[in-house]
CSV table of C-alpha atoms and ligand atoms in Angstrom, one decimal:
chain,number,residue,atom,x,y,z
F,1,MET,CA,1.0,17.7,25.7
F,2,SER,CA,-2.5,17.3,24.2
F,3,PRO,CA,-2.4,13.5,22.4
F,4,THR,CA,-3.9,15.2,19.2
F,5,SER,CA,-1.1,17.5,18.7
F,6,ASP,CA,-0.2,14.8,16.0
F,7,PHE,CA,-3.2,15.3,14.4
F,8,SER,CA,-3.1,19.1,13.3
F,9,LEU,CA,-4.3,19.6,10.0
F,10,PRO,CA,-2.1,21.3,7.6
F,11,GLU,CA,-2.7,24.4,5.6
F,12,GLN,CA,-4.3,23.5,2.0
F,13,GLY,CA,-1.5,22.3,0.0
F,14,THR,CA,1.1,21.6,2.6
F,15,GLN,CA,2.1,18.3,3.7
F,16,PRO,CA,1.0,17.0,7.1
F,17,VAL,CA,2.5,17.6,10.1
F,18,MET,CA,3.3,14.2,11.1
F,19,THR,CA,6.0,13.4,13.8
F,20,SER,CA,5.1,10.1,15.5
F,21,GLU,CA,7.3,7.7,17.7
F,22,TYR,CA,4.8,4.6,15.9
F,23,HIS,CA,5.4,2.6,12.9
F,24,PHE,CA,2.0,2.5,11.1
F,25,ARG,CA,1.5,-0.1,8.1
F,26,CYS,CA,-1.0,-2.6,6.6
F,27,PRO,CA,-1.6,-5.3,8.9
F,28,GLN,CA,-0.3,-8.8,7.3
F,29,PRO,CA,-2.0,-12.5,7.9
F,30,SER,CA,1.0,-12.9,9.9
F,31,ASP,CA,-0.4,-10.2,12.3
F,32,GLY,CA,-3.5,-12.4,12.9
F,33,SER,CA,-2.2,-14.6,16.1
F,34,GLU,CA,-1.0,-10.9,17.7
F,35,VAL,CA,-4.2,-8.8,17.0
F,36,PHE,CA,-6.2,-11.9,18.4
F,37,ARG,CA,-4.1,-11.2,21.8
F,38,LEU,CA,-4.1,-7.6,21.5
F,39,VAL,CA,-7.9,-7.4,21.4
F,40,GLN,CA,-8.2,-10.0,24.0
F,41,ARG,CA,-6.0,-7.6,26.4
F,42,CYS,CA,-8.0,-4.6,25.0
F,43,LYS,CA,-11.4,-5.0,27.4
F,44,PRO,CA,-14.2,-4.2,26.7
F,45,LEU,CA,-13.9,-5.4,22.9
F,46,ASP,CA,-15.4,-8.3,21.9
F,47,GLU,CA,-13.1,-10.9,21.3
F,48,ASN,CA,-13.5,-12.9,17.8
F,49,SER,CA,-12.3,-15.9,16.5
F,50,MET,CA,-8.7,-15.6,15.2
F,51,TYR,CA,-9.7,-16.8,11.7
F,52,CYS,CA,-11.6,-13.5,11.7
F,53,ASN,CA,-8.8,-11.3,12.7
F,54,LEU,CA,-6.5,-13.2,10.2
F,55,LEU,CA,-9.5,-12.3,7.7
F,56,GLN,CA,-9.4,-8.7,9.1
F,57,CYS,CA,-5.3,-9.0,8.3
F,58,SER,CA,-5.7,-10.1,4.9
F,59,HIS,CA,-8.9,-9.3,3.0
F,60,PHE,CA,-9.4,-5.9,5.4
F,61,SER,CA,-5.7,-5.3,5.0
F,62,ASP,CA,-6.3,-2.1,2.7
F,63,THR,CA,-8.9,-0.9,5.4
F,64,SER,CA,-7.3,-1.6,8.8
F,65,ILE,CA,-4.0,-0.4,10.0
F,66,ALA,CA,-1.3,-1.6,12.7
F,67,ALA,CA,1.0,0.3,14.6
F,68,GLU,CA,4.1,-1.0,16.0
F,69,VAL,CA,6.7,0.5,18.6
F,70,ASP,CA,10.3,-1.6,18.4
F,71,GLY,CA,8.3,-4.2,16.3
F,72,GLU,CA,5.7,-4.9,18.8
F,73,LEU,CA,2.0,-4.4,17.8
F,74,VAL,CA,0.5,-1.8,20.2
F,75,GLY,CA,-2.2,-0.6,18.2
F,76,PHE,CA,-4.9,-2.1,15.6
F,77,ILE,CA,-7.6,-0.9,13.9
F,78,SER,CA,-10.0,-3.2,11.8
F,79,GLY,CA,-12.4,-1.4,9.2
F,80,TYR,CA,-13.9,-1.8,5.9
F,81,ARG,CA,-15.2,0.2,2.8
F,82,LEU,CA,-19.8,-0.3,3.6
F,83,PRO,CA,-20.4,-2.7,0.8
F,84,GLN,CA,-23.3,-0.5,-0.4
F,85,GLN,CA,-21.6,2.6,0.2
F,86,ALA,CA,-18.0,3.0,-1.1
F,87,ASN,CA,-17.6,6.6,0.4
F,88,THR,CA,-18.1,5.2,4.3
F,89,LEU,CA,-15.5,3.4,5.9
F,90,PHE,CA,-16.8,1.3,8.7
F,91,VAL,CA,-14.5,1.3,11.7
F,92,TRP,CA,-14.8,-2.4,13.6
F,93,GLN,CA,-12.9,-2.2,16.4
F,94,VAL,CA,-10.2,0.2,17.9
F,95,ALA,CA,-7.4,-1.5,20.2
F,96,VAL,CA,-4.6,0.3,21.6
F,97,ASP,CA,-2.1,-1.5,24.2
F,98,SER,CA,-2.7,-0.5,27.8
F,99,SER,CA,1.1,0.7,27.7
F,100,GLN,CA,0.5,3.3,24.9
F,101,ARG,CA,-2.8,4.9,26.2
F,102,GLY,CA,-3.2,8.7,26.6
F,103,LYS,CA,-0.7,9.1,24.0
F,104,GLY,CA,-3.0,10.0,21.0
F,105,LEU,CA,-2.1,6.3,19.1
F,106,ALA,CA,-5.8,5.9,18.7
F,107,SER,CA,-6.2,9.5,17.1
F,108,GLN,CA,-3.0,8.8,15.0
F,109,MET,CA,-4.3,5.6,13.7
F,110,LEU,CA,-8.0,6.8,12.8
F,111,GLU,CA,-6.1,9.8,10.7
F,112,GLN,CA,-3.6,7.9,8.8
F,113,LEU,CA,-6.4,5.4,7.9
F,114,VAL,CA,-8.9,7.6,6.3
F,115,ARG,CA,-6.0,9.0,4.5
F,116,ARG,CA,-4.6,5.9,3.3
F,117,VAL,CA,-8.1,4.5,2.6
F,118,GLY,CA,-8.7,7.3,0.4
F,119,ASN,CA,-12.4,8.7,-1.1
F,120,VAL,CA,-14.0,8.5,1.8
F,121,THR,CA,-15.9,11.0,3.3
F,122,TYR,CA,-17.9,9.2,6.0
F,123,LEU,CA,-17.0,7.4,9.1
F,124,HIS,CA,-19.3,4.9,10.6
F,125,THR,CA,-18.5,3.0,13.9
F,126,THR,CA,-20.5,1.6,16.5
F,127,ILE,CA,-20.6,2.3,20.6
F,128,THR,CA,-21.8,1.3,23.7
F,129,ALA,CA,-23.4,3.7,25.8
F,130,ASP,CA,-20.4,3.7,28.3
F,131,ASN,CA,-17.6,2.9,26.6
F,132,LYS,CA,-16.3,7.0,27.2
F,133,ALA,CA,-12.8,6.2,26.1
F,134,SER,CA,-14.4,5.2,22.4
F,135,TRP,CA,-16.7,8.1,22.4
F,136,ASN,CA,-14.1,10.5,23.1
F,137,THR,CA,-11.8,9.2,21.0
F,138,PHE,CA,-14.3,9.4,18.1
F,139,LYS,CA,-15.4,13.0,19.3
F,140,ARG,CA,-11.8,14.2,18.7
F,141,PHE,CA,-11.7,12.7,15.1
F,142,ALA,CA,-14.7,14.6,14.2
F,143,LEU,CA,-13.6,17.5,15.8
F,144,ASN,CA,-10.2,17.8,14.4
F,145,LEU,CA,-12.1,17.3,10.9
F,146,GLY,CA,-14.6,19.7,11.6
F,147,ALA,CA,-17.2,17.4,11.1
F,148,PRO,CA,-20.7,16.6,12.2
F,149,LEU,CA,-21.2,13.6,14.6
F,150,THR,CA,-24.5,12.0,15.0
F,151,ASN,CA,-25.8,8.8,16.6
F,152,LYS,CA,-28.8,6.7,16.7
F,153,SER,CA,-29.7,3.3,18.0
F,154,PHE,CA,-28.4,0.4,15.8
F,155,PHE,CA,-28.1,-2.9,17.3
F,156,ASP,CA,-30.2,-3.4,20.6
F,157,LYS,CA,-29.5,-5.2,23.4
F,158,HIS,CA,-33.0,-7.0,23.3
F,159,GLN,CA,-34.0,-6.9,20.1
F,160,HIS,CA,-30.6,-8.0,18.5
F,161,PHE,CA,-28.4,-9.4,21.1
F,162,SER,CA,-30.9,-11.6,23.2
F,163,GLY,CA,-30.1,-9.6,26.1
F,164,GLU,CA,-26.2,-10.7,26.0
F,165,HIS,CA,-24.2,-7.7,25.0
F,166,ASP,CA,-24.9,-3.6,25.8
F,167,SER,CA,-26.7,-2.0,22.8
F,168,GLU,CA,-24.6,-0.6,20.2
F,169,GLU,CA,-25.4,3.3,19.0
F,170,LEU,CA,-24.3,3.8,15.5
F,171,VAL,CA,-22.0,6.8,15.1
F,172,VAL,CA,-22.1,8.5,11.6
F,173,ILE,CA,-18.9,11.7,11.2
F,174,GLY,CA,-19.1,13.6,8.2
F,175,PRO,CA,-19.0,14.4,5.7
F,176,PHE,CA,-15.4,15.6,5.8
F,177,THR,CA,-12.9,16.5,3.4
F,178,LEU,CA,-9.1,15.6,4.3
F,179,PHE,CA,-6.6,18.1,3.1
A,201,COA,C1,-10.3,3.5,23.4
A,201,COA,C2,-9.0,3.6,23.0
A,201,COA,C3,-8.7,2.9,21.7
A,201,COA,C4,-8.0,5.1,23.1
A,201,COA,O1,-6.9,4.7,22.6
A,201,COA,P1,-5.8,5.9,23.0
A,201,COA,O2,-4.7,6.0,22.2
A,201,COA,O3,-5.6,6.1,24.5
A,201,COA,O4,-6.8,7.3,22.6
A,201,COA,P2,-5.9,8.9,22.5
A,201,COA,O5,-5.0,8.8,23.0
A,201,COA,O6,-6.2,9.1,20.8
A,201,COA,O7,-7.4,9.7,22.7
A,201,COA,C5,-8.2,10.4,22.0
A,201,COA,C6,-9.5,10.6,22.8
A,201,COA,O8,-10.3,10.0,23.8
A,201,COA,C7,-9.8,10.4,25.3
A,201,COA,N1,-9.7,9.1,26.1
A,201,COA,C8,-8.9,8.1,25.8
A,201,COA,N2,-9.2,7.5,26.6
A,201,COA,C9,-10.2,7.8,27.4
A,201,COA,C10,-10.4,7.5,29.1
A,201,COA,N3,-10.2,6.2,29.2
A,201,COA,N4,-11.6,8.4,29.5
A,201,COA,C11,-11.9,9.6,28.8
A,201,COA,N5,-11.4,10.1,27.5
A,201,COA,C12,-10.3,9.0,27.0
A,201,COA,C13,-8.8,11.1,25.3
A,201,COA,O9,-8.6,12.5,26.1
A,201,COA,C14,-8.7,11.8,23.5
A,201,COA,O10,-10.0,13.2,23.6
A,201,COA,P3,-9.0,14.2,23.8
A,201,COA,O11,-8.3,14.6,22.7
A,201,COA,O12,-10.6,15.3,23.7
A,201,COA,O13,-8.2,14.8,25.0
A,201,COA,C15,-7.8,2.9,24.2
A,201,COA,O14,-8.6,3.2,25.3
A,201,COA,C16,-8.4,1.1,23.9
A,201,COA,O15,-7.9,0.7,23.5
A,201,COA,N6,-9.4,0.9,24.7
A,201,COA,C17,-9.9,-0.8,25.0
A,201,COA,C18,-10.3,-1.0,23.6
A,201,COA,C19,-12.1,-0.3,23.5
A,201,COA,O16,-12.7,0.2,24.0
A,201,COA,N7,-11.8,0.1,21.9
A,201,COA,C20,-12.8,1.0,21.7
A,201,COA,C21,-13.1,1.4,20.5
A,201,COA,S1,-12.4,3.3,20.5
């Protein structure tokens, strides 16, 4: 079964068809240390400090999402509204535990998150050129919304990362409308 079958957009005026084995919710400060460990397990994500994860789970809880199975944290997206562009959700990191990959969890979290945040017509993220799983996740998201996806260089390996990190492309998805 295609992992995106849970993602089908309903006809206008009907409720979303959303069957899922996952429980989605806003992260809480008590999730911070588990988020830290999940991100540690999800290579090639950059590890942040546990303090940073705690801030994501508190100040940025409304624009982030946690997914659980049987009370275990198996998925997390950190995000925020761009400070100068409130109609744009910036997705910072997407992490899915290896036990749950390929089942549409990242796609479901993205959809749930943009629906909950509301009043966003663009999604931005950054991806390194070689992260195929990430590119495909965001391409799928754009495809499901019928939204354009464009990319351009953003943080350069040498100019911004002192050669210590691969370049990050800025991915812009939108405009989109959620029904
Ligand atoms: C990237 C990641 C979040 C995807 O999570 P997931 O729940 O397995 O993704 P989904 O099942 O929702 O798949 C979404 C799309 O990406 C594709 N995809 C997922 N993993 C893939 C992989 N390893 N290689 C190629 N394509 C992949 C799926 O086929 C699907 O596209 P499709 O519907 O057109 O077939 C997960 O692999 C992960 O946590 N990786 C480590 C952390 C990371 O790199 N995060 C980057 C931010 S996205």
